[in-house]
Amino acid sequence: MPRRAVPRIVANWKMRGSTAAIDALVDMDRRAVTLPVALAICPPATLIAAARARLAAIAIGAQDVHGAPDGPFTGAISAGLAAEAGATFTIIGHVESRARTHPTPADLAAQIRTALSAGLDVLLCVGDVADLLACLPADTAFRRLSIAYEPPWAIGGADAAPIATISAMHDALRTALATLWGDAADDVPILYGGAVDAGGAAAILAAPQVDGVLIGRASLPAATFAALVDAATVSAAPLPLTELPA
């Protein structure tokens, strides 16, 4: 999807959710085609198949994948297993995943290559330009890549980064991508992640160079997610999601 075709709202469930939480999204999924945004969820790995079976319009992603295609890595999930379960993309490099596994830039590059080889698109989380350039393979298929700017201090915090900071960093990331791919860098969506809620989503999405948001605790329950989607789309959608007729 070319950037700015529609904004993206990606909901990272983290270690939360259930089949009941997936079922609560069925109505939203049915109505998602009426919205001027693209919706995606990243449930725990054990719920990917159930989400794929129940949801059609909402994209399903993995929260992380290992850098090896298979092997003796107890507790890990490979890109191939995530794809087989029904994921079409994966997050790589989330702040919380990095804190747990301490990947090197080479590790993250391996995850990107393995995910793309398995048929998954990649949503790469970075904290700044140096982080991006350190872990992004120059031969990455840019049309299957999205970037999420995640200031580490905002993850799990009370406040998102200031709009001016978000726009400036997104502009810097876009410029860095252009050093790799020239004008083709304009096709890479850049999202913002970190303390995004219903009160701030619309302003963030309206900021220059912002192509979407990666949300965490506002992902659940379904009513909270719907409120954020409503807030982000109220100026463009004919009716808010919570008021659409059944």
PDB file of C-alpha atoms in Angstrom:
ATOM      1  CA  MET A   1       0.000   0.000   0.000  1.00  0.00           C
ATOM      2  CA  PRO A   2       1.591   3.329  -1.004  1.00  0.00           C
ATOM      3  CA  ARG A   3       2.044   5.725   1.892  1.00  0.00           C
ATOM      4  CA  ARG A   4      -0.861   8.053   2.556  1.00  0.00           C
ATOM      5  CA  ALA A   5      -3.239   5.894   0.506  1.00  0.00           C
ATOM      6  CA  VAL A   6      -4.986   5.502   3.862  1.00  0.00           C
ATOM      7  CA  PRO A   7      -3.606   5.911   7.384  1.00  0.00           C
ATOM      8  CA  ARG A   8      -2.828   2.697   9.256  1.00  0.00           C
ATOM      9  CA  ILE A   9      -3.892   1.882  12.797  1.00  0.00           C
ATOM     10  CA  VAL A  10      -1.981  -1.145  14.094  1.00  0.00           C
ATOM     11  CA  ALA A  11      -3.064  -2.569  17.453  1.00  0.00           C
ATOM     12  CA  ASN A  12      -0.374  -4.462  19.360  1.00  0.00           C
ATOM     13  CA  TRP A  13      -2.136  -6.637  21.939  1.00  0.00           C
ATOM     14  CA  LYS A  14       1.145  -7.579  23.648  1.00  0.00           C
ATOM     15  CA  MET A  15       0.583 -10.446  26.152  1.00  0.00           C
ATOM     16  CA  ARG A  16      -3.143  -9.805  26.314  1.00  0.00           C
ATOM     17  CA  GLY A  17      -6.280 -10.932  24.535  1.00  0.00           C
ATOM     18  CA  SER A  18      -8.394 -14.036  24.071  1.00  0.00           C
ATOM     19  CA  THR A  19     -10.686 -15.656  21.543  1.00  0.00           C
ATOM     20  CA  ALA A  20     -13.480 -13.638  23.168  1.00  0.00           C
ATOM     21  CA  ALA A  21     -11.520 -10.448  22.454  1.00  0.00           C
ATOM     22  CA  ILE A  22     -11.260 -11.504  18.808  1.00  0.00           C
ATOM     23  CA  ASP A  23     -14.989 -12.216  18.657  1.00  0.00           C
ATOM     24  CA  ALA A  24     -15.618  -8.711  20.023  1.00  0.00           C
ATOM     25  CA  LEU A  25     -13.990  -7.328  16.858  1.00  0.00           C
ATOM     26  CA  VAL A  26     -16.263  -9.136  14.396  1.00  0.00           C
ATOM     27  CA  ASP A  27     -18.664  -6.200  14.016  1.00  0.00           C
ATOM     28  CA  MET A  28     -15.753  -3.784  13.633  1.00  0.00           C
ATOM     29  CA  ASP A  29     -14.249  -6.084  11.011  1.00  0.00           C
ATOM     30  CA  ARG A  30     -17.506  -6.125   9.046  1.00  0.00           C
ATOM     31  CA  ARG A  31     -17.695  -2.340   9.067  1.00  0.00           C
ATOM     32  CA  ALA A  32     -13.979  -1.695   8.563  1.00  0.00           C
ATOM     33  CA  VAL A  33     -14.393  -1.445   4.790  1.00  0.00           C
ATOM     34  CA  THR A  34     -16.388   1.779   5.314  1.00  0.00           C
ATOM     35  CA  LEU A  35     -13.541   3.503   7.154  1.00  0.00           C
ATOM     36  CA  PRO A  36     -10.858   5.795   5.682  1.00  0.00           C
ATOM     37  CA  VAL A  37      -8.160   3.906   7.600  1.00  0.00           C
ATOM     38  CA  ALA A  38      -6.569   0.452   7.382  1.00  0.00           C
ATOM     39  CA  LEU A  39      -6.869  -1.581  10.588  1.00  0.00           C
ATOM     40  CA  ALA A  40      -4.532  -4.313  11.828  1.00  0.00           C
ATOM     41  CA  ILE A  41      -4.069  -6.253  15.051  1.00  0.00           C
ATOM     42  CA  CYS A  42      -1.064  -8.138  16.383  1.00  0.00           C
ATOM     43  CA  PRO A  43      -2.393 -10.653  18.916  1.00  0.00           C
ATOM     44  CA  PRO A  44      -0.243 -13.138  20.830  1.00  0.00           C
ATOM     45  CA  ALA A  45       1.084 -15.908  18.592  1.00  0.00           C
ATOM     46  CA  THR A  46      -1.395 -18.425  20.010  1.00  0.00           C
ATOM     47  CA  LEU A  47      -4.292 -16.291  18.737  1.00  0.00           C
ATOM     48  CA  ILE A  48      -3.079 -15.557  15.200  1.00  0.00           C
ATOM     49  CA  ALA A  49      -4.925 -18.493  13.626  1.00  0.00           C
ATOM     50  CA  ALA A  50      -8.160 -17.708  15.479  1.00  0.00           C
ATOM     51  CA  ALA A  51      -7.954 -14.059  14.441  1.00  0.00           C
ATOM     52  CA  ARG A  52      -7.355 -15.010  10.813  1.00  0.00           C
ATOM     53  CA  ALA A  53     -10.341 -17.382  10.880  1.00  0.00           C
ATOM     54  CA  ARG A  54     -12.730 -14.782  12.322  1.00  0.00           C
ATOM     55  CA  LEU A  55     -11.584 -11.503  10.755  1.00  0.00           C
ATOM     56  CA  ALA A  56     -11.455 -10.655   7.062  1.00  0.00           C
ATOM     57  CA  ALA A  57     -10.899  -6.904   6.677  1.00  0.00           C
ATOM     58  CA  ILE A  58      -8.610  -6.381   9.666  1.00  0.00           C
ATOM     59  CA  ALA A  59      -5.028  -7.428   8.867  1.00  0.00           C
ATOM     60  CA  ILE A  60      -3.347  -9.889  11.235  1.00  0.00           C
ATOM     61  CA  GLY A  61       0.286  -9.578  12.250  1.00  0.00           C
ATOM     62  CA  ALA A  62       2.790 -11.232  14.567  1.00  0.00           C
ATOM     63  CA  GLN A  63       4.398  -9.327  17.432  1.00  0.00           C
ATOM     64  CA  ASP A  64       7.897 -10.640  16.727  1.00  0.00           C
ATOM     65  CA  VAL A  65       9.656 -13.468  14.900  1.00  0.00           C
ATOM     66  CA  HIS A  66      13.037 -15.146  15.324  1.00  0.00           C
ATOM     67  CA  GLY A  67      15.884 -14.411  12.965  1.00  0.00           C
ATOM     68  CA  ALA A  68      16.400 -18.089  12.109  1.00  0.00           C
ATOM     69  CA  PRO A  69      13.931 -19.989   9.912  1.00  0.00           C
ATOM     70  CA  ASP A  70      13.873 -22.856  12.441  1.00  0.00           C
ATOM     71  CA  GLY A  71      16.027 -24.432  15.121  1.00  0.00           C
ATOM     72  CA  PRO A  72      16.417 -25.171  18.844  1.00  0.00           C
ATOM     73  CA  PHE A  73      14.927 -21.908  20.117  1.00  0.00           C
ATOM     74  CA  THR A  74      12.452 -22.870  22.816  1.00  0.00           C
ATOM     75  CA  GLY A  75       9.612 -20.390  23.180  1.00  0.00           C
ATOM     76  CA  ALA A  76      10.382 -18.515  19.959  1.00  0.00           C
ATOM     77  CA  ILE A  77       8.208 -18.327  16.852  1.00  0.00           C
ATOM     78  CA  SER A  78       9.637 -18.408  13.349  1.00  0.00           C
ATOM     79  CA  ALA A  79       8.427 -16.224  10.513  1.00  0.00           C
ATOM     80  CA  GLY A  80       7.284 -19.323   8.652  1.00  0.00           C
ATOM     81  CA  LEU A  81       5.172 -20.502  11.587  1.00  0.00           C
ATOM     82  CA  ALA A  82       3.613 -17.047  11.941  1.00  0.00           C
ATOM     83  CA  ALA A  83       2.785 -16.980   8.235  1.00  0.00           C
ATOM     84  CA  GLU A  84       1.328 -20.493   8.362  1.00  0.00           C
ATOM     85  CA  ALA A  85      -0.889 -19.436  11.264  1.00  0.00           C
ATOM     86  CA  GLY A  86      -2.278 -16.589   9.165  1.00  0.00           C
ATOM     87  CA  ALA A  87      -0.115 -13.524   9.799  1.00  0.00           C
ATOM     88  CA  THR A  88       0.626 -11.311   6.805  1.00  0.00           C
ATOM     89  CA  PHE A  89       3.177  -9.080   8.534  1.00  0.00           C
ATOM     90  CA  THR A  90       5.239  -8.906  11.690  1.00  0.00           C
ATOM     91  CA  ILE A  91       6.509  -6.283  14.070  1.00  0.00           C
ATOM     92  CA  ILE A  92      10.293  -6.375  14.478  1.00  0.00           C
ATOM     93  CA  GLY A  93      12.343  -4.432  17.005  1.00  0.00           C
ATOM     94  CA  HIS A  94       9.623  -3.301  19.406  1.00  0.00           C
ATOM     95  CA  VAL A  95      11.089  -1.647  22.503  1.00  0.00           C
ATOM     96  CA  GLU A  96       9.662  -4.324  24.800  1.00  0.00           C
ATOM     97  CA  SER A  97      10.950  -7.158  22.612  1.00  0.00           C
ATOM     98  CA  ARG A  98      14.403  -5.579  22.545  1.00  0.00           C
ATOM     99  CA  ALA A  99      14.409  -5.278  26.342  1.00  0.00           C
ATOM    100  CA  ARG A 100      13.704  -8.995  26.614  1.00  0.00           C
ATOM    101  CA  THR A 101      16.009 -10.406  23.921  1.00  0.00           C
ATOM    102  CA  HIS A 102      18.718  -7.697  23.589  1.00  0.00           C
ATOM    103  CA  PRO A 103      19.161  -8.097  19.809  1.00  0.00           C
ATOM    104  CA  THR A 104      22.164  -6.641  18.019  1.00  0.00           C
ATOM    105  CA  PRO A 105      21.680  -4.710  14.770  1.00  0.00           C
ATOM    106  CA  ALA A 106      22.790  -7.880  12.960  1.00  0.00           C
ATOM    107  CA  ASP A 107      20.116  -9.872  14.797  1.00  0.00           C
ATOM    108  CA  LEU A 108      17.429  -7.403  13.728  1.00  0.00           C
ATOM    109  CA  ALA A 109      18.683  -7.485  10.137  1.00  0.00           C
ATOM    110  CA  ALA A 110      18.415 -11.289  10.203  1.00  0.00           C
ATOM    111  CA  GLN A 111      14.853 -11.044  11.496  1.00  0.00           C
ATOM    112  CA  ILE A 112      13.943  -8.692   8.658  1.00  0.00           C
ATOM    113  CA  ARG A 113      15.458 -10.943   5.999  1.00  0.00           C
ATOM    114  CA  THR A 114      13.863 -14.088   7.437  1.00  0.00           C
ATOM    115  CA  ALA A 115      10.442 -12.461   7.713  1.00  0.00           C
ATOM    116  CA  LEU A 116      10.515 -11.215   4.135  1.00  0.00           C
ATOM    117  CA  SER A 117      11.705 -14.624   2.902  1.00  0.00           C
ATOM    118  CA  ALA A 118       8.738 -16.243   4.659  1.00  0.00           C
ATOM    119  CA  GLY A 119       6.309 -13.924   2.882  1.00  0.00           C
ATOM    120  CA  LEU A 120       5.671 -11.549   5.781  1.00  0.00           C
ATOM    121  CA  ASP A 121       5.737  -7.789   5.414  1.00  0.00           C
ATOM    122  CA  VAL A 122       7.742  -6.007   8.119  1.00  0.00           C
ATOM    123  CA  LEU A 123       6.846  -3.211  10.532  1.00  0.00           C
ATOM    124  CA  LEU A 124      10.248  -2.189  11.888  1.00  0.00           C
ATOM    125  CA  CYS A 125      10.296  -0.227  15.147  1.00  0.00           C
ATOM    126  CA  VAL A 126      13.173   2.208  15.621  1.00  0.00           C
ATOM    127  CA  GLY A 127      14.070   4.929  18.091  1.00  0.00           C
ATOM    128  CA  ASP A 128      16.054   7.197  15.776  1.00  0.00           C
ATOM    129  CA  VAL A 129      17.858   7.435  12.443  1.00  0.00           C
ATOM    130  CA  ALA A 130      21.019   5.704  13.674  1.00  0.00           C
ATOM    131  CA  ASP A 131      18.927   2.774  14.868  1.00  0.00           C
ATOM    132  CA  LEU A 132      17.226   2.527  11.477  1.00  0.00           C
ATOM    133  CA  LEU A 133      20.422   2.586   9.447  1.00  0.00           C
ATOM    134  CA  ALA A 134      22.200   0.143  11.766  1.00  0.00           C
ATOM    135  CA  CYS A 135      19.691  -2.675  11.402  1.00  0.00           C
ATOM    136  CA  LEU A 136      18.019  -2.190   8.012  1.00  0.00           C
ATOM    137  CA  PRO A 137      19.580  -4.287   5.234  1.00  0.00           C
ATOM    138  CA  ALA A 138      20.210  -2.119   2.181  1.00  0.00           C
ATOM    139  CA  ASP A 139      18.671  -4.800  -0.041  1.00  0.00           C
ATOM    140  CA  THR A 140      15.344  -4.790   1.848  1.00  0.00           C
ATOM    141  CA  ALA A 141      12.277  -4.919  -0.411  1.00  0.00           C
ATOM    142  CA  PHE A 142      11.041  -1.434   0.439  1.00  0.00           C
ATOM    143  CA  ARG A 143       7.511  -2.056  -0.827  1.00  0.00           C
ATOM    144  CA  ARG A 144       7.065  -4.641   1.940  1.00  0.00           C
ATOM    145  CA  LEU A 145       8.442  -2.438   4.698  1.00  0.00           C
ATOM    146  CA  SER A 146       6.858  -0.003   7.138  1.00  0.00           C
ATOM    147  CA  ILE A 147       8.666   1.912   9.874  1.00  0.00           C
ATOM    148  CA  ALA A 148       7.366   2.808  13.333  1.00  0.00           C
ATOM    149  CA  TYR A 149       9.077   5.580  15.259  1.00  0.00           C
ATOM    150  CA  GLU A 150       9.008   4.533  18.928  1.00  0.00           C
ATOM    151  CA  PRO A 151      10.627   6.870  21.459  1.00  0.00           C
ATOM    152  CA  PRO A 152      11.548   4.361  24.201  1.00  0.00           C
ATOM    153  CA  TRP A 153      10.488   6.694  27.006  1.00  0.00           C
ATOM    154  CA  ALA A 154       6.931   6.908  25.600  1.00  0.00           C
ATOM    155  CA  ILE A 155       6.286   3.145  25.498  1.00  0.00           C
ATOM    156  CA  GLY A 156       3.990   2.367  28.410  1.00  0.00           C
ATOM    157  CA  GLY A 157       4.106   6.010  29.480  1.00  0.00           C
ATOM    158  CA  ALA A 158       1.369   8.547  30.038  1.00  0.00           C
ATOM    159  CA  ASP A 159       2.214  10.973  27.239  1.00  0.00           C
ATOM    160  CA  ALA A 160       2.996  10.665  23.554  1.00  0.00           C
ATOM    161  CA  ALA A 161       5.882  12.601  22.075  1.00  0.00           C
ATOM    162  CA  PRO A 162       5.067  16.214  21.118  1.00  0.00           C
ATOM    163  CA  ILE A 163       3.686  16.593  17.598  1.00  0.00           C
ATOM    164  CA  ALA A 164       6.666  18.719  16.554  1.00  0.00           C
ATOM    165  CA  THR A 165       9.053  16.002  17.737  1.00  0.00           C
ATOM    166  CA  ILE A 166       7.110  13.299  15.909  1.00  0.00           C
ATOM    167  CA  SER A 167       7.063  15.260  12.640  1.00  0.00           C
ATOM    168  CA  ALA A 168      10.755  16.122  12.870  1.00  0.00           C
ATOM    169  CA  MET A 169      11.790  12.526  13.515  1.00  0.00           C
ATOM    170  CA  HIS A 170       9.547  11.184  10.752  1.00  0.00           C
ATOM    171  CA  ASP A 171      11.084  13.701   8.361  1.00  0.00           C
ATOM    172  CA  ALA A 172      14.575  12.617   9.443  1.00  0.00           C
ATOM    173  CA  LEU A 173      13.673   8.950   8.962  1.00  0.00           C
ATOM    174  CA  ARG A 174      12.257   9.688   5.503  1.00  0.00           C
ATOM    175  CA  THR A 175      15.462  11.503   4.571  1.00  0.00           C
ATOM    176  CA  ALA A 176      17.528   8.549   5.794  1.00  0.00           C
ATOM    177  CA  LEU A 177      15.445   6.122   3.739  1.00  0.00           C
ATOM    178  CA  ALA A 178      16.012   8.322   0.696  1.00  0.00           C
ATOM    179  CA  THR A 179      19.764   7.784   1.060  1.00  0.00           C
ATOM    180  CA  LEU A 180      19.066   4.088   0.458  1.00  0.00           C
ATOM    181  CA  TRP A 181      16.290   4.180  -2.133  1.00  0.00           C
ATOM    182  CA  GLY A 182      15.948   7.712  -3.479  1.00  0.00           C
ATOM    183  CA  ASP A 183      12.421   8.802  -4.368  1.00  0.00           C
ATOM    184  CA  ALA A 184      11.157   5.260  -3.720  1.00  0.00           C
ATOM    185  CA  ALA A 185      11.496   6.030  -0.007  1.00  0.00           C
ATOM    186  CA  ASP A 186       8.262   8.003  -0.319  1.00  0.00           C
ATOM    187  CA  ASP A 187       6.450   4.659  -0.653  1.00  0.00           C
ATOM    188  CA  VAL A 188       7.519   3.485   2.821  1.00  0.00           C
ATOM    189  CA  PRO A 189       4.851   4.238   5.458  1.00  0.00           C
ATOM    190  CA  ILE A 190       6.178   5.696   8.716  1.00  0.00           C
ATOM    191  CA  LEU A 191       3.977   5.218  11.781  1.00  0.00           C
ATOM    192  CA  TYR A 192       4.254   6.614  15.295  1.00  0.00           C
ATOM    193  CA  GLY A 193       4.081   4.429  18.412  1.00  0.00           C
ATOM    194  CA  GLY A 194       4.106   5.417  22.069  1.00  0.00           C
ATOM    195  CA  ALA A 195       1.220   6.356  24.411  1.00  0.00           C
ATOM    196  CA  VAL A 196      -1.270   6.816  21.563  1.00  0.00           C
ATOM    197  CA  ASP A 197      -4.845   7.104  22.851  1.00  0.00           C
ATOM    198  CA  ALA A 198      -8.228   8.331  21.639  1.00  0.00           C
ATOM    199  CA  GLY A 199      -7.457  11.829  22.858  1.00  0.00           C
ATOM    200  CA  GLY A 200      -4.329  12.241  20.763  1.00  0.00           C
ATOM    201  CA  ALA A 201      -4.655   9.918  17.772  1.00  0.00           C
ATOM    202  CA  ALA A 202      -6.298  12.411  15.402  1.00  0.00           C
ATOM    203  CA  ALA A 203      -3.653  15.085  15.976  1.00  0.00           C
ATOM    204  CA  ILE A 204      -0.822  12.599  15.492  1.00  0.00           C
ATOM    205  CA  LEU A 205      -2.322  11.226  12.275  1.00  0.00           C
ATOM    206  CA  ALA A 206      -2.782  14.770  10.953  1.00  0.00           C
ATOM    207  CA  ALA A 207       0.886  15.623  11.517  1.00  0.00           C
ATOM    208  CA  PRO A 208       3.227  15.935   8.515  1.00  0.00           C
ATOM    209  CA  GLN A 209       4.982  12.714   7.473  1.00  0.00           C
ATOM    210  CA  VAL A 210       2.834  10.506   9.765  1.00  0.00           C
ATOM    211  CA  ASP A 211       1.225   7.596   7.926  1.00  0.00           C
ATOM    212  CA  GLY A 212      -0.324   5.756  10.858  1.00  0.00           C
ATOM    213  CA  VAL A 213      -0.081   4.804  14.516  1.00  0.00           C
ATOM    214  CA  LEU A 214       1.047   1.721  16.428  1.00  0.00           C
ATOM    215  CA  ILE A 215      -1.001   1.456  19.610  1.00  0.00           C
ATOM    216  CA  GLY A 216      -0.612  -0.716  22.696  1.00  0.00           C
ATOM    217  CA  ARG A 217      -2.885  -0.454  25.716  1.00  0.00           C
ATOM    218  CA  ALA A 218      -5.583   1.359  23.691  1.00  0.00           C
ATOM    219  CA  SER A 219      -5.946  -1.864  21.653  1.00  0.00           C
ATOM    220  CA  LEU A 220      -8.137  -3.584  24.232  1.00  0.00           C
ATOM    221  CA  PRO A 221     -10.949  -3.967  25.044  1.00  0.00           C
ATOM    222  CA  ALA A 222     -12.749  -3.614  21.701  1.00  0.00           C
ATOM    223  CA  ALA A 223     -14.703  -0.579  22.929  1.00  0.00           C
ATOM    224  CA  THR A 224     -11.459   1.270  23.707  1.00  0.00           C
ATOM    225  CA  PHE A 225     -10.062   0.400  20.283  1.00  0.00           C
ATOM    226  CA  ALA A 226     -13.300   1.536  18.608  1.00  0.00           C
ATOM    227  CA  ALA A 227     -13.156   4.850  20.470  1.00  0.00           C
ATOM    228  CA  LEU A 228      -9.630   5.455  19.192  1.00  0.00           C
ATOM    229  CA  VAL A 229     -10.618   4.565  15.632  1.00  0.00           C
ATOM    230  CA  ASP A 230     -13.625   6.897  15.901  1.00  0.00           C
ATOM    231  CA  ALA A 231     -11.450   9.735  17.161  1.00  0.00           C
ATOM    232  CA  ALA A 232      -8.933   9.193  14.375  1.00  0.00           C
ATOM    233  CA  THR A 233     -11.523   9.087  11.589  1.00  0.00           C
ATOM    234  CA  VAL A 234     -14.424  11.279  12.734  1.00  0.00           C
ATOM    235  CA  SER A 235     -13.560  14.074  10.310  1.00  0.00           C
ATOM    236  CA  ALA A 236     -13.486  11.728   7.310  1.00  0.00           C
ATOM    237  CA  ALA A 237     -15.881   8.869   8.091  1.00  0.00           C
ATOM    238  CA  PRO A 238     -19.595   9.319   7.291  1.00  0.00           C
ATOM    239  CA  LEU A 239     -20.430   7.991  10.761  1.00  0.00           C
ATOM    240  CA  PRO A 240     -18.209   6.986  13.696  1.00  0.00           C
ATOM    241  CA  LEU A 241     -17.665   3.250  13.971  1.00  0.00           C
ATOM    242  CA  THR A 242     -19.712   3.034  17.167  1.00  0.00           C
ATOM    243  CA  GLU A 243     -22.708   4.670  15.464  1.00  0.00           C
ATOM    244  CA  LEU A 244     -22.797   2.772  12.186  1.00  0.00           C
ATOM    245  CA  PRO A 245     -26.092   0.922  11.709  1.00  0.00           C
ATOM    246  CA  ALA A 246     -25.908  -2.829  12.137  1.00  0.00           C
TER     247      ALA A 246
END
